[in-house]
Amino acid sequence: MNIKSAEFLISNSTYKKCPEPTKPEFAFIGRSNVGKSSLINMLVNKKGMAKTSSSPGKTQLINHFEINSSWWLVDLPGYGYAKTSQKNRKQWGKMITSYITQRENLMLLFVLIDSRISPQKIDLEFISFLGENGIPFQIVFTKTDKQGPKVTEAKAEDFNKALSETWDELPKMHLTSSIHSKGREDILDEIEHIIPLFEPIINKKNNQINPI
Ligand code: GTP
Ligand code: MG
């Protein structure tokens, strides 16, 4: 897909205040510091559009970006950020889970996993939560530039094995590096194929009011 325009739209602390769900959207989630904001910037080829930081906990709100004037990318706060108060953590958890389960135009969630580490309980639990709620998702392994391809493959395989314990069918996986733009075409192709499946919510509402 050709990215012609990418602009910051709005930040919100709750899904209720997010823009009317008139366009398809794709969101990025994962542990704090896993590389969500960097990946979004890499996909749209615009450094600094989504704010990144070397210290975790940078993204604290639901951030919408409008792409090609026709669809939205959403940068979410990370889960599992240890260095914040329990109250904050609870609040973020609520913000994220209500966004994921309630947002009507969310077409697909990309779950980011650090390609360098062994399967983490918090990621596996989060993915189980997605399964229980029927949320469509794909896995994105990040920071593959930090190690050789063999190590990345072995880590991805470990993750697959951990998922296989609870899932019959594995989700799609992408190997990425925000530094080398690795995985960019893969993810954009995925989005391009899914966009046409979006049915504007407004039409649905109209149909309900005025059945033909
Ligand atoms: P929060 O908003 O705090 O949840 O973090 P985030 O998931 O948005 O991570 P962010 O994109 O801010 O990146 C965190 C750190 O990882 C930054 O220092 C990035 O430069 C670095 N980083 C992200 N992606 C990559 C990558 O593909 N390769 C390398 N080498 N570093 C990366
Ligand atoms: Mg971020």
CSV table of N, CA, C and O in Angstrom, one decimal, residues 58-122:
chain,number,residue,atom,x,y,z
A,58,LYS,N,5.8,5.7,27.9
A,58,LYS,CA,5.8,7.0,27.1
A,58,LYS,C,4.3,7.3,26.7
A,58,LYS,O,3.8,8.3,26.9
A,59,THR,N,3.7,6.3,26.0
A,59,THR,CA,2.4,6.5,25.5
A,59,THR,C,1.3,6.2,26.6
A,59,THR,O,1.3,5.1,27.1
A,60,GLN,N,0.6,7.2,26.9
A,60,GLN,CA,-0.4,7.0,28.0
A,60,GLN,C,-1.8,7.2,27.6
A,60,GLN,O,-2.7,7.1,28.5
A,61,LEU,N,-2.1,7.5,26.4
A,61,LEU,CA,-3.4,7.7,25.9
A,61,LEU,C,-3.7,6.9,24.7
A,61,LEU,O,-2.8,6.3,24.1
A,62,ILE,N,-5.0,6.9,24.2
A,62,ILE,CA,-5.4,6.3,23.0
A,62,ILE,C,-5.1,7.3,21.9
A,62,ILE,O,-5.8,8.3,21.9
A,63,ASN,N,-4.2,7.1,21.0
A,63,ASN,CA,-3.8,8.1,20.0
A,63,ASN,C,-4.2,7.6,18.6
A,63,ASN,O,-3.8,6.6,18.1
A,64,HIS,N,-5.0,8.5,18.0
A,64,HIS,CA,-5.5,8.2,16.6
A,64,HIS,C,-4.7,8.9,15.6
A,64,HIS,O,-4.4,10.1,15.7
A,65,PHE,N,-4.3,8.2,14.5
A,65,PHE,CA,-3.6,8.8,13.4
A,65,PHE,C,-4.4,8.5,12.1
A,65,PHE,O,-4.8,7.4,12.0
A,66,GLU,N,-4.6,9.5,11.3
A,66,GLU,CA,-5.4,9.3,10.1
A,66,GLU,C,-4.4,9.1,8.9
A,66,GLU,O,-3.5,9.9,8.6
A,67,ILE,N,-4.7,8.0,8.2
A,67,ILE,CA,-3.8,7.6,7.1
A,67,ILE,C,-4.6,7.7,5.7
A,67,ILE,O,-5.7,7.2,5.6
A,68,ASN,N,-4.0,8.3,4.8
A,68,ASN,CA,-4.6,8.4,3.4
A,68,ASN,C,-6.0,8.9,3.5
A,68,ASN,O,-6.8,8.5,2.7
A,69,SER,N,-6.3,9.7,4.5
A,69,SER,CA,-7.6,10.3,4.7
A,69,SER,C,-8.8,9.2,4.7
A,69,SER,O,-9.9,9.6,4.6
A,70,SER,N,-8.4,8.0,4.9
A,70,SER,CA,-9.4,6.9,4.8
A,70,SER,C,-9.5,5.9,5.9
A,70,SER,O,-10.4,5.2,6.1
A,71,TRP,N,-8.4,5.8,6.7
A,71,TRP,CA,-8.4,4.8,7.8
A,71,TRP,C,-7.5,5.3,8.9
A,71,TRP,O,-6.7,6.2,8.7
A,72,TRP,N,-7.6,4.6,10.1
A,72,TRP,CA,-6.9,5.1,11.3
A,72,TRP,C,-6.0,4.0,11.8
A,72,TRP,O,-6.3,2.8,11.8
A,73,LEU,N,-4.8,4.5,12.3
A,73,LEU,CA,-3.9,3.7,13.1
A,73,LEU,C,-4.0,4.2,14.5
A,73,LEU,O,-4.1,5.4,14.7
A,74,VAL,N,-4.0,3.2,15.5
A,74,VAL,CA,-4.1,3.6,16.9
A,74,VAL,C,-2.9,3.1,17.7
A,74,VAL,O,-2.6,2.0,17.7
A,75,ASP,N,-2.3,4.1,18.3
A,75,ASP,CA,-1.2,3.8,19.2
A,75,ASP,C,-1.7,3.8,20.6
A,75,ASP,O,-2.3,4.7,21.1
A,76,LEU,N,-1.5,2.6,21.3
A,76,LEU,CA,-2.1,2.4,22.6
A,76,LEU,C,-1.0,2.5,23.7
A,76,LEU,O,0.2,2.2,23.4
A,77,PRO,N,-1.3,2.8,24.9
A,77,PRO,CA,-0.4,2.6,26.0
A,77,PRO,C,0.0,1.2,26.2
A,77,PRO,O,-0.8,0.3,26.0
A,78,GLY,N,1.2,0.9,26.7
A,78,GLY,CA,1.7,-0.4,26.9
A,78,GLY,C,1.1,-1.0,28.2
A,78,GLY,O,0.7,-0.3,29.1
A,79,TYR,N,1.0,-2.3,28.2
A,79,TYR,CA,0.6,-3.0,29.5
A,79,TYR,C,1.8,-3.4,30.2
A,79,TYR,O,2.9,-3.5,29.7
A,80,GLY,N,1.7,-3.7,31.5
A,80,GLY,CA,2.8,-4.3,32.3
A,80,GLY,C,3.9,-3.3,32.7
A,80,GLY,O,5.0,-3.7,32.9
A,81,TYR,N,3.5,-2.0,32.7
A,81,TYR,CA,4.6,-1.0,33.1
A,81,TYR,C,4.7,-1.0,34.6
A,81,TYR,O,3.8,-0.6,35.3
A,82,ALA,N,5.8,-1.5,35.1
A,82,ALA,CA,6.0,-1.8,36.5
A,82,ALA,C,6.1,-0.5,37.3
A,82,ALA,O,5.6,-0.4,38.5
A,83,LYS,N,6.8,0.5,36.7
A,83,LYS,CA,7.2,1.7,37.5
A,83,LYS,C,6.1,2.7,37.6
A,83,LYS,O,6.3,3.9,37.4
A,84,THR,N,4.9,2.3,37.8
A,84,THR,CA,3.8,3.3,38.0
A,84,THR,C,2.9,2.8,39.2
A,84,THR,O,3.0,1.7,39.6
A,85,SER,N,2.1,3.7,39.7
A,85,SER,CA,1.3,3.3,40.8
A,85,SER,C,0.3,2.2,40.4
A,85,SER,O,-0.1,2.1,39.3
A,86,GLN,N,-0.2,1.5,41.4
A,86,GLN,CA,-1.2,0.4,41.1
A,86,GLN,C,-2.4,1.1,40.6
A,86,GLN,O,-3.1,0.5,39.7
A,87,LYS,N,-2.8,2.3,41.1
A,87,LYS,CA,-4.0,2.9,40.6
A,87,LYS,C,-3.9,3.2,39.1
A,87,LYS,O,-4.8,3.0,38.3
A,88,ASN,N,-2.7,3.8,38.7
A,88,ASN,CA,-2.4,4.1,37.3
A,88,ASN,C,-2.5,2.8,36.5
A,88,ASN,O,-3.1,2.9,35.4
A,89,ARG,N,-1.9,1.8,36.9
A,89,ARG,CA,-1.9,0.5,36.2
A,89,ARG,C,-3.3,0.0,35.9
A,89,ARG,O,-3.6,-0.4,34.9
A,90,LYS,N,-4.1,0.1,37.0
A,90,LYS,CA,-5.5,-0.4,36.9
A,90,LYS,C,-6.2,0.5,35.9
A,90,LYS,O,-7.0,0.0,35.1
A,91,GLN,N,-6.0,1.8,36.0
A,91,GLN,CA,-6.7,2.7,35.1
A,91,GLN,C,-6.3,2.5,33.6
A,91,GLN,O,-7.2,2.4,32.7
A,92,TRP,N,-5.0,2.2,33.4
A,92,TRP,CA,-4.6,1.9,32.0
A,92,TRP,C,-5.2,0.6,31.5
A,92,TRP,O,-5.6,0.5,30.4
A,93,GLY,N,-5.2,-0.4,32.4
A,93,GLY,CA,-5.7,-1.7,32.1
A,93,GLY,C,-7.2,-1.5,31.6
A,93,GLY,O,-7.6,-2.1,30.6
A,94,LYS,N,-7.9,-0.7,32.4
A,94,LYS,CA,-9.3,-0.5,32.1
A,94,LYS,C,-9.5,0.2,30.8
A,94,LYS,O,-10.4,-0.1,29.9
A,95,MET,N,-8.6,1.2,30.6
A,95,MET,CA,-8.7,2.0,29.3
A,95,MET,C,-8.5,1.1,28.1
A,95,MET,O,-9.2,1.1,27.1
A,96,ILE,N,-7.5,0.2,28.2
A,96,ILE,CA,-7.1,-0.6,27.1
A,96,ILE,C,-8.2,-1.7,26.9
A,96,ILE,O,-8.6,-1.9,25.7
A,97,THR,N,-8.6,-2.4,27.9
A,97,THR,CA,-9.5,-3.5,27.7
A,97,THR,C,-10.9,-3.0,27.3
A,97,THR,O,-11.5,-3.6,26.4
A,98,SER,N,-11.3,-1.8,27.8
A,98,SER,CA,-12.6,-1.3,27.3
A,98,SER,C,-12.5,-0.9,25.8
A,98,SER,O,-13.4,-1.1,25.0
A,99,TYR,N,-11.4,-0.3,25.5
A,99,TYR,CA,-11.2,0.1,24.1
A,99,TYR,C,-11.2,-1.1,23.2
A,99,TYR,O,-12.0,-1.2,22.2
A,100,ILE,N,-10.5,-2.1,23.5
A,100,ILE,CA,-10.4,-3.3,22.7
A,100,ILE,C,-11.8,-4.0,22.6
A,100,ILE,O,-12.1,-4.5,21.5
A,101,THR,N,-12.5,-4.1,23.7
A,101,THR,CA,-13.7,-4.9,23.6
A,101,THR,C,-14.9,-4.1,23.1
A,101,THR,O,-15.9,-4.6,22.6
A,102,GLN,N,-14.8,-2.7,23.2
A,102,GLN,CA,-16.0,-1.9,22.8
A,102,GLN,C,-15.9,-1.2,21.5
A,102,GLN,O,-16.9,-0.8,20.9
A,103,ARG,N,-14.7,-1.0,21.0
A,103,ARG,CA,-14.5,-0.2,19.8
A,103,ARG,C,-15.1,-0.9,18.5
A,103,ARG,O,-14.5,-1.9,18.1
A,104,GLU,N,-16.1,-0.3,18.0
A,104,GLU,CA,-16.9,-1.0,16.9
A,104,GLU,C,-16.1,-1.2,15.6
A,104,GLU,O,-16.4,-2.1,14.8
A,105,ASN,N,-15.3,-0.2,15.3
A,105,ASN,CA,-14.6,-0.2,14.0
A,105,ASN,C,-13.2,-0.7,14.1
A,105,ASN,O,-12.4,-0.6,13.1
A,106,LEU,N,-12.8,-1.4,15.2
A,106,LEU,CA,-11.5,-2.0,15.3
A,106,LEU,C,-11.5,-3.3,14.5
A,106,LEU,O,-12.1,-4.2,14.8
A,107,MET,N,-10.7,-3.2,13.4
A,107,MET,CA,-10.7,-4.3,12.4
A,107,MET,C,-9.7,-5.4,12.9
A,107,MET,O,-10.0,-6.6,12.6
A,108,LEU,N,-8.6,-5.0,13.4
A,108,LEU,CA,-7.5,-5.9,13.7
A,108,LEU,C,-6.6,-5.3,14.8
A,108,LEU,O,-6.3,-4.1,14.7
A,109,LEU,N,-6.2,-6.1,15.7
A,109,LEU,CA,-5.2,-5.7,16.7
A,109,LEU,C,-3.9,-6.4,16.5
A,109,LEU,O,-3.8,-7.6,16.3
A,110,PHE,N,-2.8,-5.6,16.4
A,110,PHE,CA,-1.5,-6.1,16.2
A,110,PHE,C,-0.9,-6.2,17.6
A,110,PHE,O,-0.8,-5.2,18.3
A,111,VAL,N,-0.5,-7.4,18.1
A,111,VAL,CA,0.0,-7.6,19.4
A,111,VAL,C,1.6,-7.7,19.2
A,111,VAL,O,2.1,-8.6,18.6
A,112,LEU,N,2.3,-6.8,19.8
A,112,LEU,CA,3.7,-6.7,19.7
A,112,LEU,C,4.4,-7.5,20.8
A,112,LEU,O,4.1,-7.4,21.9
A,113,ILE,N,5.4,-8.3,20.3
A,113,ILE,CA,6.2,-9.1,21.2
A,113,ILE,C,7.7,-8.9,21.0
A,113,ILE,O,8.1,-8.9,19.8
A,114,ASP,N,8.4,-8.6,22.0
A,114,ASP,CA,9.9,-8.4,21.8
A,114,ASP,C,10.5,-9.7,21.4
A,114,ASP,O,10.4,-10.7,22.1
A,115,SER,N,11.1,-9.7,20.2
A,115,SER,CA,11.7,-10.9,19.6
A,115,SER,C,12.9,-11.5,20.4
A,115,SER,O,13.3,-12.6,20.1
A,116,ARG,N,13.4,-10.7,21.3
A,116,ARG,CA,14.6,-11.2,22.0
A,116,ARG,C,14.4,-12.0,23.2
A,116,ARG,O,15.3,-12.6,23.8
A,117,ILE,N,13.1,-12.0,23.7
A,117,ILE,CA,12.9,-12.7,25.0
A,117,ILE,C,12.0,-13.9,24.9
A,117,ILE,O,11.3,-14.1,23.9
A,118,SER,N,12.1,-14.7,26.0
A,118,SER,CA,11.2,-15.9,26.0
A,118,SER,C,9.8,-15.5,26.2
A,118,SER,O,9.5,-14.4,26.7
A,119,PRO,N,8.9,-16.5,25.9
A,119,PRO,CA,7.4,-16.1,26.1
A,119,PRO,C,7.2,-15.6,27.5
A,119,PRO,O,7.6,-16.3,28.5
A,120,GLN,N,6.5,-14.5,27.7
A,120,GLN,CA,6.2,-13.9,28.9
A,120,GLN,C,4.7,-14.2,29.3
A,120,GLN,O,3.8,-14.1,28.5
A,121,LYS,N,4.5,-14.5,30.6
A,121,LYS,CA,3.2,-14.8,31.1
A,121,LYS,C,2.2,-13.7,30.8
A,121,LYS,O,1.1,-13.9,30.3
A,122,ILE,N,2.6,-12.4,31.0
A,122,ILE,CA,1.7,-11.3,30.7
A,122,ILE,C,1.2,-11.2,29.3
A,122,ILE,O,0.1,-10.9,29.0
